[in-house]
Amino acid sequence: MTNRRFAPAFSGNDQASLTRRLQAIDFAIQDTVLYLDAYPDDADALDYYRSLIEARAGLLAARSKEMPLTVYDNTGTDWDWVKAPWPWQPEAN
Amino acid sequence: MWTYDRKLQYPVKIKTPNHNLASIIISQLGGPDGELAASMRYLNQRYSMPYGEVTGILTDVGTEELAHLEMVGAILYQLTRDLSPDEIAGTPFATYFVDHTVGVYPVSASGQKARVTYDNIIRLCDDPDVLDPIRYLREREIVHYQRFGDALRIATDHMNEKNFYAINPSYDQ
């Protein structure tokens, strides 16, 4: 796991595109987390993890403006948390 | 403590409802080797695990299985949406709706492991909208198997050489 860098495969700033971009980077993070659990001393993997977390921050802020990701992200004037589409509905994917 | 992410881990977007396919896939929700059973197994195995790496794997894989539970739920929901009671009646899926209080699917599912079950679903399924997320879930089972292989090695490495067995035989003396 040397010099690995995340290459975004998706673009766009509408809600569906931002969700897809977040799904992609969160998938990379999830797989890296499982690897680091088993190999906590792998410095290259830890570097890769840090770069992913840094790249995720801006994406989370952008997606949260369209639809909060967690109950901690509903920072707008409306309670968007209960609005459709829900993740399991085709319209959200 | 868990926090819900308002997104699927991997997209599910099925154009054509198909209750017969749903009846095949439902075992992966609540069946003996489904996502719910897997998640609960790992999350409950954590507490007495003495090795931090393995505790982490159990926690993070157990949590990911909850995301897979939601994906399987989304597949089932989208495969059975907009069906009328008349359309459901007489199909293999009818009992799941009519008799769901008895918990049909936890006791009727096969004893095959999750990845093998996904293999079988792939053989029986010809809808690319369903195959794509099912293939993703199958791949994740393979990654989890790799990490549990690491976990087994970590646990084995920690064992006292003098204790050949996975538990300490002196406990019951």
PDB file of C-alpha atoms in Angstrom:
ATOM      1  CA  MET A   1       0.000   0.000   0.000  1.00  0.00           C
ATOM      2  CA  THR A   2       2.497   2.638  -1.160  1.00  0.00           C
ATOM      3  CA  ASN A   3       1.771   6.052  -2.671  1.00  0.00           C
ATOM      4  CA  ARG A   4      -1.890   5.178  -3.083  1.00  0.00           C
ATOM      5  CA  ARG A   5      -4.094   8.162  -3.863  1.00  0.00           C
ATOM      6  CA  PHE A   6      -7.860   8.357  -4.128  1.00  0.00           C
ATOM      7  CA  ALA A   7      -8.963   9.201  -7.690  1.00  0.00           C
ATOM      8  CA  PRO A   8     -12.567  10.472  -7.685  1.00  0.00           C
ATOM      9  CA  ALA A   9     -14.659   8.638 -10.292  1.00  0.00           C
ATOM     10  CA  PHE A  10     -17.706  10.901 -10.011  1.00  0.00           C
ATOM     11  CA  SER A  11     -18.420  14.618 -10.285  1.00  0.00           C
ATOM     12  CA  GLY A  12     -21.379  16.997  -9.954  1.00  0.00           C
ATOM     13  CA  ASN A  13     -22.885  19.060  -7.144  1.00  0.00           C
ATOM     14  CA  ASP A  14     -26.553  18.061  -7.117  1.00  0.00           C
ATOM     15  CA  GLN A  15     -27.813  15.909  -4.235  1.00  0.00           C
ATOM     16  CA  ALA A  16     -27.557  12.593  -6.112  1.00  0.00           C
ATOM     17  CA  SER A  17     -24.050  13.348  -7.415  1.00  0.00           C
ATOM     18  CA  LEU A  18     -22.814  14.494  -4.010  1.00  0.00           C
ATOM     19  CA  THR A  19     -24.244  11.309  -2.481  1.00  0.00           C
ATOM     20  CA  ARG A  20     -22.475   9.193  -5.100  1.00  0.00           C
ATOM     21  CA  ARG A  21     -19.174  10.999  -4.490  1.00  0.00           C
ATOM     22  CA  LEU A  22     -19.564  10.504  -0.737  1.00  0.00           C
ATOM     23  CA  GLN A  23     -20.392   6.804  -1.235  1.00  0.00           C
ATOM     24  CA  ALA A  24     -17.201   6.399  -3.261  1.00  0.00           C
ATOM     25  CA  ILE A  25     -14.873   8.040  -0.755  1.00  0.00           C
ATOM     26  CA  ASP A  26     -16.591   6.414   2.234  1.00  0.00           C
ATOM     27  CA  PHE A  27     -16.089   3.049   0.564  1.00  0.00           C
ATOM     28  CA  ALA A  28     -12.360   3.776   0.249  1.00  0.00           C
ATOM     29  CA  ILE A  29     -12.298   4.837   3.915  1.00  0.00           C
ATOM     30  CA  GLN A  30     -14.188   1.715   5.057  1.00  0.00           C
ATOM     31  CA  ASP A  31     -11.795  -0.640   3.292  1.00  0.00           C
ATOM     32  CA  THR A  32      -8.783   1.279   4.623  1.00  0.00           C
ATOM     33  CA  VAL A  33     -10.213   1.178   8.160  1.00  0.00           C
ATOM     34  CA  LEU A  34     -10.610  -2.612   8.020  1.00  0.00           C
ATOM     35  CA  TYR A  35      -7.037  -2.909   6.745  1.00  0.00           C
ATOM     36  CA  LEU A  36      -5.683  -0.608   9.473  1.00  0.00           C
ATOM     37  CA  ASP A  37      -7.549  -2.629  12.118  1.00  0.00           C
ATOM     38  CA  ALA A  38      -5.465  -5.639  11.109  1.00  0.00           C
ATOM     39  CA  TYR A  39      -2.262  -3.682  10.331  1.00  0.00           C
ATOM     40  CA  PRO A  40      -2.255  -0.649  12.689  1.00  0.00           C
ATOM     41  CA  ASP A  41       1.482  -0.021  12.156  1.00  0.00           C
ATOM     42  CA  ASP A  42       1.280   0.424   8.366  1.00  0.00           C
ATOM     43  CA  ALA A  43       2.413   4.057   7.979  1.00  0.00           C
ATOM     44  CA  ASP A  44       1.530   4.220   4.269  1.00  0.00           C
ATOM     45  CA  ALA A  45      -2.009   3.058   4.955  1.00  0.00           C
ATOM     46  CA  LEU A  46      -2.332   5.641   7.736  1.00  0.00           C
ATOM     47  CA  ASP A  47      -1.176   8.382   5.353  1.00  0.00           C
ATOM     48  CA  TYR A  48      -3.750   7.227   2.821  1.00  0.00           C
ATOM     49  CA  TYR A  49      -6.436   7.258   5.536  1.00  0.00           C
ATOM     50  CA  ARG A  50      -5.544  10.849   6.492  1.00  0.00           C
ATOM     51  CA  SER A  51      -5.718  12.006   2.874  1.00  0.00           C
ATOM     52  CA  LEU A  52      -9.159  10.402   2.516  1.00  0.00           C
ATOM     53  CA  ILE A  53     -10.510  12.063   5.671  1.00  0.00           C
ATOM     54  CA  GLU A  54      -9.220  15.429   4.458  1.00  0.00           C
ATOM     55  CA  ALA A  55     -10.890  14.980   1.057  1.00  0.00           C
ATOM     56  CA  ARG A  56     -14.146  13.887   2.712  1.00  0.00           C
ATOM     57  CA  ALA A  57     -14.613  17.018   4.832  1.00  0.00           C
ATOM     58  CA  GLY A  58     -15.545  19.355   1.965  1.00  0.00           C
ATOM     59  CA  LEU A  59     -17.769  16.721   0.395  1.00  0.00           C
ATOM     60  CA  LEU A  60     -19.688  16.197   3.640  1.00  0.00           C
ATOM     61  CA  ALA A  61     -20.320  19.937   3.992  1.00  0.00           C
ATOM     62  CA  ALA A  62     -21.608  20.179   0.404  1.00  0.00           C
ATOM     63  CA  ARG A  63     -23.852  17.125   0.670  1.00  0.00           C
ATOM     64  CA  SER A  64     -25.232  18.235   4.063  1.00  0.00           C
ATOM     65  CA  LYS A  65     -26.521  21.455   2.507  1.00  0.00           C
ATOM     66  CA  GLU A  66     -28.685  19.382   0.131  1.00  0.00           C
ATOM     67  CA  MET A  67     -29.646  16.655   2.607  1.00  0.00           C
ATOM     68  CA  PRO A  68     -28.115  16.094   6.052  1.00  0.00           C
ATOM     69  CA  LEU A  69     -26.017  12.924   6.220  1.00  0.00           C
ATOM     70  CA  THR A  70     -26.503  12.428   9.969  1.00  0.00           C
ATOM     71  CA  VAL A  71     -28.687  14.055  12.619  1.00  0.00           C
ATOM     72  CA  TYR A  72     -25.687  16.219  13.468  1.00  0.00           C
ATOM     73  CA  ASP A  73     -25.668  17.809   9.995  1.00  0.00           C
ATOM     74  CA  ASN A  74     -29.198  19.311   9.816  1.00  0.00           C
ATOM     75  CA  THR A  75     -27.897  22.865  10.166  1.00  0.00           C
ATOM     76  CA  GLY A  76     -30.340  24.605   7.768  1.00  0.00           C
ATOM     77  CA  THR A  77     -33.578  26.398   8.674  1.00  0.00           C
ATOM     78  CA  ASP A  78     -35.822  23.395   7.874  1.00  0.00           C
ATOM     79  CA  TRP A  79     -35.898  19.894   9.351  1.00  0.00           C
ATOM     80  CA  ASP A  80     -34.743  18.248   6.112  1.00  0.00           C
ATOM     81  CA  TRP A  81     -34.000  14.968   7.916  1.00  0.00           C
ATOM     82  CA  VAL A  82     -37.542  13.659   7.342  1.00  0.00           C
ATOM     83  CA  LYS A  83     -37.845  14.696   3.692  1.00  0.00           C
ATOM     84  CA  ALA A  84     -37.856  12.232   0.779  1.00  0.00           C
ATOM     85  CA  PRO A  85     -36.103  10.604  -0.892  1.00  0.00           C
ATOM     86  CA  TRP A  86     -34.885   8.120   1.698  1.00  0.00           C
ATOM     87  CA  PRO A  87     -31.716   6.184   0.898  1.00  0.00           C
ATOM     88  CA  TRP A  88     -33.518   2.953  -0.074  1.00  0.00           C
ATOM     89  CA  GLN A  89     -35.756   4.694  -2.614  1.00  0.00           C
ATOM     90  CA  PRO A  90     -34.652   4.522  -6.263  1.00  0.00           C
ATOM     91  CA  GLU A  91     -34.863   8.322  -6.565  1.00  0.00           C
ATOM     92  CA  ALA A  92     -31.996   8.676  -4.050  1.00  0.00           C
ATOM     93  CA  ASN A  93     -29.661   6.422  -6.044  1.00  0.00           C
TER      94      ASN A  93
ATOM     95  CA  MET B   1     -23.552   3.866  20.039  1.00  0.00           C
ATOM     96  CA  TRP B   2     -24.259   4.170  16.340  1.00  0.00           C
ATOM     97  CA  THR B   3     -25.103   7.071  14.050  1.00  0.00           C
ATOM     98  CA  TYR B   4     -27.192   6.639  10.916  1.00  0.00           C
ATOM     99  CA  ASP B   5     -25.761   7.852   7.603  1.00  0.00           C
ATOM    100  CA  ARG B   6     -28.599   8.929   5.314  1.00  0.00           C
ATOM    101  CA  LYS B   7     -27.157   7.125   2.293  1.00  0.00           C
ATOM    102  CA  LEU B   8     -26.766   3.543   1.147  1.00  0.00           C
ATOM    103  CA  GLN B   9     -23.220   2.191   1.239  1.00  0.00           C
ATOM    104  CA  TYR B  10     -23.598   1.324  -2.452  1.00  0.00           C
ATOM    105  CA  PRO B  11     -26.420   2.459  -4.777  1.00  0.00           C
ATOM    106  CA  VAL B  12     -29.530   0.325  -5.328  1.00  0.00           C
ATOM    107  CA  LYS B  13     -31.746   1.422  -8.238  1.00  0.00           C
ATOM    108  CA  ILE B  14     -34.011  -1.334  -9.593  1.00  0.00           C
ATOM    109  CA  LYS B  15     -36.328  -0.451 -12.482  1.00  0.00           C
ATOM    110  CA  THR B  16     -38.440  -3.629 -12.627  1.00  0.00           C
ATOM    111  CA  PRO B  17     -40.234  -5.077  -9.545  1.00  0.00           C
ATOM    112  CA  ASN B  18     -39.923  -8.878  -9.314  1.00  0.00           C
ATOM    113  CA  HIS B  19     -41.444 -10.620  -6.286  1.00  0.00           C
ATOM    114  CA  ASN B  20     -40.045 -14.012  -7.265  1.00  0.00           C
ATOM    115  CA  LEU B  21     -36.525 -12.611  -7.112  1.00  0.00           C
ATOM    116  CA  ALA B  22     -37.347 -10.957  -3.780  1.00  0.00           C
ATOM    117  CA  SER B  23     -38.376 -14.330  -2.336  1.00  0.00           C
ATOM    118  CA  ILE B  24     -34.924 -15.696  -3.225  1.00  0.00           C
ATOM    119  CA  ILE B  25     -33.019 -12.741  -1.760  1.00  0.00           C
ATOM    120  CA  ILE B  26     -34.930 -12.330   1.510  1.00  0.00           C
ATOM    121  CA  SER B  27     -32.813 -14.974   3.256  1.00  0.00           C
ATOM    122  CA  GLN B  28     -29.906 -12.534   3.107  1.00  0.00           C
ATOM    123  CA  LEU B  29     -31.880 -10.185   5.353  1.00  0.00           C
ATOM    124  CA  GLY B  30     -32.922 -12.282   8.342  1.00  0.00           C
ATOM    125  CA  GLY B  31     -31.802 -15.798   7.449  1.00  0.00           C
ATOM    126  CA  PRO B  32     -29.289 -17.776   9.541  1.00  0.00           C
ATOM    127  CA  ASP B  33     -26.393 -16.591   7.373  1.00  0.00           C
ATOM    128  CA  GLY B  34     -27.895 -13.252   6.442  1.00  0.00           C
ATOM    129  CA  GLU B  35     -26.604  -9.779   7.136  1.00  0.00           C
ATOM    130  CA  LEU B  36     -28.500  -9.312  10.409  1.00  0.00           C
ATOM    131  CA  ALA B  37     -27.141 -12.544  11.893  1.00  0.00           C
ATOM    132  CA  ALA B  38     -23.614 -11.661  10.759  1.00  0.00           C
ATOM    133  CA  SER B  39     -23.771  -8.180  12.265  1.00  0.00           C
ATOM    134  CA  MET B  40     -25.110  -9.382  15.616  1.00  0.00           C
ATOM    135  CA  ARG B  41     -22.573 -12.214  15.760  1.00  0.00           C
ATOM    136  CA  TYR B  42     -19.554  -9.924  15.281  1.00  0.00           C
ATOM    137  CA  LEU B  43     -20.838  -7.111  17.500  1.00  0.00           C
ATOM    138  CA  ASN B  44     -21.517  -9.533  20.349  1.00  0.00           C
ATOM    139  CA  GLN B  45     -18.201 -11.343  19.975  1.00  0.00           C
ATOM    140  CA  ARG B  46     -16.294  -8.098  20.608  1.00  0.00           C
ATOM    141  CA  TYR B  47     -16.692  -7.761  24.341  1.00  0.00           C
ATOM    142  CA  SER B  48     -14.373 -10.481  25.547  1.00  0.00           C
ATOM    143  CA  MET B  49     -11.844 -10.159  22.690  1.00  0.00           C
ATOM    144  CA  PRO B  50      -8.440  -9.456  24.283  1.00  0.00           C
ATOM    145  CA  TYR B  51      -6.667  -8.228  21.102  1.00  0.00           C
ATOM    146  CA  GLY B  52      -7.353  -4.644  19.996  1.00  0.00           C
ATOM    147  CA  GLU B  53      -6.863  -5.355  16.294  1.00  0.00           C
ATOM    148  CA  VAL B  54      -9.481  -8.091  16.355  1.00  0.00           C
ATOM    149  CA  THR B  55     -11.864  -5.995  18.484  1.00  0.00           C
ATOM    150  CA  GLY B  56     -11.543  -3.291  15.818  1.00  0.00           C
ATOM    151  CA  ILE B  57     -12.234  -5.722  12.973  1.00  0.00           C
ATOM    152  CA  LEU B  58     -15.288  -7.147  14.762  1.00  0.00           C
ATOM    153  CA  THR B  59     -16.621  -3.644  15.484  1.00  0.00           C
ATOM    154  CA  ASP B  60     -16.070  -2.244  11.995  1.00  0.00           C
ATOM    155  CA  VAL B  61     -17.145  -5.327  10.042  1.00  0.00           C
ATOM    156  CA  GLY B  62     -20.184  -5.735  12.330  1.00  0.00           C
ATOM    157  CA  THR B  63     -21.100  -2.123  11.619  1.00  0.00           C
ATOM    158  CA  GLU B  64     -20.611  -2.544   7.856  1.00  0.00           C
ATOM    159  CA  GLU B  65     -22.964  -5.534   7.941  1.00  0.00           C
ATOM    160  CA  LEU B  66     -25.683  -3.158   9.173  1.00  0.00           C
ATOM    161  CA  ALA B  67     -25.093  -1.107   6.013  1.00  0.00           C
ATOM    162  CA  HIS B  68     -25.449  -4.328   3.998  1.00  0.00           C
ATOM    163  CA  LEU B  69     -28.682  -5.125   5.859  1.00  0.00           C
ATOM    164  CA  GLU B  70     -30.018  -1.791   4.611  1.00  0.00           C
ATOM    165  CA  MET B  71     -28.879  -2.545   1.041  1.00  0.00           C
ATOM    166  CA  VAL B  72     -30.634  -5.923   1.075  1.00  0.00           C
ATOM    167  CA  GLY B  73     -33.696  -4.158   2.521  1.00  0.00           C
ATOM    168  CA  ALA B  74     -33.556  -1.599  -0.309  1.00  0.00           C
ATOM    169  CA  ILE B  75     -33.292  -4.394  -2.912  1.00  0.00           C
ATOM    170  CA  LEU B  76     -36.310  -6.189  -1.392  1.00  0.00           C
ATOM    171  CA  TYR B  77     -38.281  -2.951  -1.092  1.00  0.00           C
ATOM    172  CA  GLN B  78     -37.631  -1.955  -4.686  1.00  0.00           C
ATOM    173  CA  LEU B  79     -38.343  -5.472  -6.030  1.00  0.00           C
ATOM    174  CA  THR B  80     -41.731  -5.570  -4.261  1.00  0.00           C
ATOM    175  CA  ARG B  81     -42.848  -1.940  -4.529  1.00  0.00           C
ATOM    176  CA  ASP B  82     -46.207  -1.056  -6.077  1.00  0.00           C
ATOM    177  CA  LEU B  83     -47.504  -4.632  -5.910  1.00  0.00           C
ATOM    178  CA  SER B  84     -51.217  -4.959  -5.088  1.00  0.00           C
ATOM    179  CA  PRO B  85     -52.428  -7.640  -2.622  1.00  0.00           C
ATOM    180  CA  ASP B  86     -53.891  -9.484  -5.634  1.00  0.00           C
ATOM    181  CA  GLU B  87     -50.498  -9.499  -7.335  1.00  0.00           C
ATOM    182  CA  ILE B  88     -48.830 -10.822  -4.189  1.00  0.00           C
ATOM    183  CA  ALA B  89     -51.423 -13.558  -3.564  1.00  0.00           C
ATOM    184  CA  GLY B  90     -50.399 -16.946  -4.933  1.00  0.00           C
ATOM    185  CA  THR B  91     -46.740 -15.987  -5.327  1.00  0.00           C
ATOM    186  CA  PRO B  92     -43.844 -17.480  -3.340  1.00  0.00           C
ATOM    187  CA  PHE B  93     -43.551 -14.140  -1.583  1.00  0.00           C
ATOM    188  CA  ALA B  94     -47.098 -14.120  -0.229  1.00  0.00           C
ATOM    189  CA  THR B  95     -46.281 -15.855   3.048  1.00  0.00           C
ATOM    190  CA  TYR B  96     -43.695 -13.249   3.953  1.00  0.00           C
ATOM    191  CA  PHE B  97     -46.316 -10.533   3.851  1.00  0.00           C
ATOM    192  CA  VAL B  98     -49.322 -12.498   5.110  1.00  0.00           C
ATOM    193  CA  ASP B  99     -47.585 -14.399   7.881  1.00  0.00           C
ATOM    194  CA  HIS B 100     -44.684 -12.158   8.803  1.00  0.00           C
ATOM    195  CA  THR B 101     -45.471 -12.238  12.542  1.00  0.00           C
ATOM    196  CA  VAL B 102     -44.356 -15.875  12.697  1.00  0.00           C
ATOM    197  CA  GLY B 103     -40.896 -14.968  11.415  1.00  0.00           C
ATOM    198  CA  VAL B 104     -40.945 -17.242   8.397  1.00  0.00           C
ATOM    199  CA  TYR B 105     -37.658 -16.270   6.859  1.00  0.00           C
ATOM    200  CA  PRO B 106     -35.383 -16.795   9.903  1.00  0.00           C
ATOM    201  CA  VAL B 107     -36.396 -20.462  10.136  1.00  0.00           C
ATOM    202  CA  SER B 108     -36.906 -21.425   6.502  1.00  0.00           C
ATOM    203  CA  ALA B 109     -33.662 -20.180   5.012  1.00  0.00           C
ATOM    204  CA  SER B 110     -30.883 -22.554   4.086  1.00  0.00           C
ATOM    205  CA  GLY B 111     -27.731 -23.124   6.084  1.00  0.00           C
ATOM    206  CA  GLN B 112     -25.413 -21.840   3.417  1.00  0.00           C
ATOM    207  CA  LYS B 113     -22.953 -19.107   4.229  1.00  0.00           C
ATOM    208  CA  ALA B 114     -23.479 -15.566   3.021  1.00  0.00           C
ATOM    209  CA  ARG B 115     -21.099 -15.585   0.078  1.00  0.00           C
ATOM    210  CA  VAL B 116     -22.355 -18.937  -1.215  1.00  0.00           C
ATOM    211  CA  THR B 117     -25.895 -17.644  -0.864  1.00  0.00           C
ATOM    212  CA  TYR B 118     -24.995 -14.617  -2.964  1.00  0.00           C
ATOM    213  CA  ASP B 119     -23.437 -16.973  -5.537  1.00  0.00           C
ATOM    214  CA  ASN B 120     -26.747 -18.809  -5.771  1.00  0.00           C
ATOM    215  CA  ILE B 121     -28.706 -15.569  -6.073  1.00  0.00           C
ATOM    216  CA  ILE B 122     -26.430 -14.490  -8.932  1.00  0.00           C
ATOM    217  CA  ARG B 123     -27.133 -17.789 -10.729  1.00  0.00           C
ATOM    218  CA  LEU B 124     -30.885 -17.284 -10.392  1.00  0.00           C
ATOM    219  CA  CYS B 125     -31.021 -13.582 -11.201  1.00  0.00           C
ATOM    220  CA  ASP B 126     -31.035 -12.019 -14.667  1.00  0.00           C
ATOM    221  CA  ASP B 127     -31.813  -8.375 -13.769  1.00  0.00           C
ATOM    222  CA  PRO B 128     -28.618  -6.277 -14.070  1.00  0.00           C
ATOM    223  CA  ASP B 129     -30.108  -3.664 -11.677  1.00  0.00           C
ATOM    224  CA  VAL B 130     -30.215  -6.369  -8.969  1.00  0.00           C
ATOM    225  CA  LEU B 131     -27.018  -8.184  -9.965  1.00  0.00           C
ATOM    226  CA  ASP B 132     -24.871  -5.067  -9.565  1.00  0.00           C
ATOM    227  CA  PRO B 133     -25.521  -4.459  -5.823  1.00  0.00           C
ATOM    228  CA  ILE B 134     -25.624  -8.234  -5.139  1.00  0.00           C
ATOM    229  CA  ARG B 135     -22.164  -8.605  -6.727  1.00  0.00           C
ATOM    230  CA  TYR B 136     -20.959  -5.707  -4.567  1.00  0.00           C
ATOM    231  CA  LEU B 137     -22.257  -7.428  -1.403  1.00  0.00           C
ATOM    232  CA  ARG B 138     -20.571 -10.675  -2.468  1.00  0.00           C
ATOM    233  CA  GLU B 139     -17.250  -8.860  -2.945  1.00  0.00           C
ATOM    234  CA  ARG B 140     -17.542  -7.351   0.538  1.00  0.00           C
ATOM    235  CA  GLU B 141     -18.013 -10.836   2.009  1.00  0.00           C
ATOM    236  CA  ILE B 142     -14.703 -11.781   0.402  1.00  0.00           C
ATOM    237  CA  VAL B 143     -12.931  -8.715   1.881  1.00  0.00           C
ATOM    238  CA  HIS B 144     -14.404  -9.468   5.306  1.00  0.00           C
ATOM    239  CA  TYR B 145     -13.118 -13.021   4.979  1.00  0.00           C
ATOM    240  CA  GLN B 146      -9.615 -11.639   4.341  1.00  0.00           C
ATOM    241  CA  ARG B 147      -9.796  -9.417   7.431  1.00  0.00           C
ATOM    242  CA  PHE B 148     -11.098 -12.286   9.560  1.00  0.00           C
ATOM    243  CA  GLY B 149      -8.175 -14.323   8.253  1.00  0.00           C
ATOM    244  CA  ASP B 150      -5.927 -11.557   9.633  1.00  0.00           C
ATOM    245  CA  ALA B 151      -7.937 -11.609  12.873  1.00  0.00           C
ATOM    246  CA  LEU B 152      -7.436 -15.358  13.253  1.00  0.00           C
ATOM    247  CA  ARG B 153      -3.699 -14.942  12.655  1.00  0.00           C
ATOM    248  CA  ILE B 154      -3.521 -12.116  15.241  1.00  0.00           C
ATOM    249  CA  ALA B 155      -5.397 -14.197  17.807  1.00  0.00           C
ATOM    250  CA  THR B 156      -3.241 -17.237  17.057  1.00  0.00           C
ATOM    251  CA  ASP B 157      -0.023 -15.208  17.366  1.00  0.00           C
ATOM    252  CA  HIS B 158      -1.102 -14.040  20.821  1.00  0.00           C
ATOM    253  CA  MET B 159      -1.678 -17.542  22.108  1.00  0.00           C
ATOM    254  CA  ASN B 160       0.638 -18.872  24.738  1.00  0.00           C
ATOM    255  CA  GLU B 161       2.859 -21.442  23.038  1.00  0.00           C
ATOM    256  CA  LYS B 162       2.396 -23.713  25.997  1.00  0.00           C
ATOM    257  CA  ASN B 163      -1.357 -23.663  25.499  1.00  0.00           C
ATOM    258  CA  PHE B 164      -1.948 -25.442  22.244  1.00  0.00           C
ATOM    259  CA  TYR B 165      -5.703 -24.912  22.471  1.00  0.00           C
ATOM    260  CA  ALA B 166      -7.590 -21.683  21.672  1.00  0.00           C
ATOM    261  CA  ILE B 167      -8.809 -21.551  25.259  1.00  0.00           C
ATOM    262  CA  ASN B 168      -6.663 -21.911  28.339  1.00  0.00           C
ATOM    263  CA  PRO B 169      -7.058 -25.513  29.561  1.00  0.00           C
ATOM    264  CA  SER B 170      -6.070 -24.507  33.104  1.00  0.00           C
ATOM    265  CA  TYR B 171      -9.370 -22.624  33.577  1.00  0.00           C
ATOM    266  CA  ASP B 172     -11.365 -25.723  34.354  1.00  0.00           C
ATOM    267  CA  GLN B 173      -8.869 -27.419  36.626  1.00  0.00           C
TER     268      GLN B 173
END
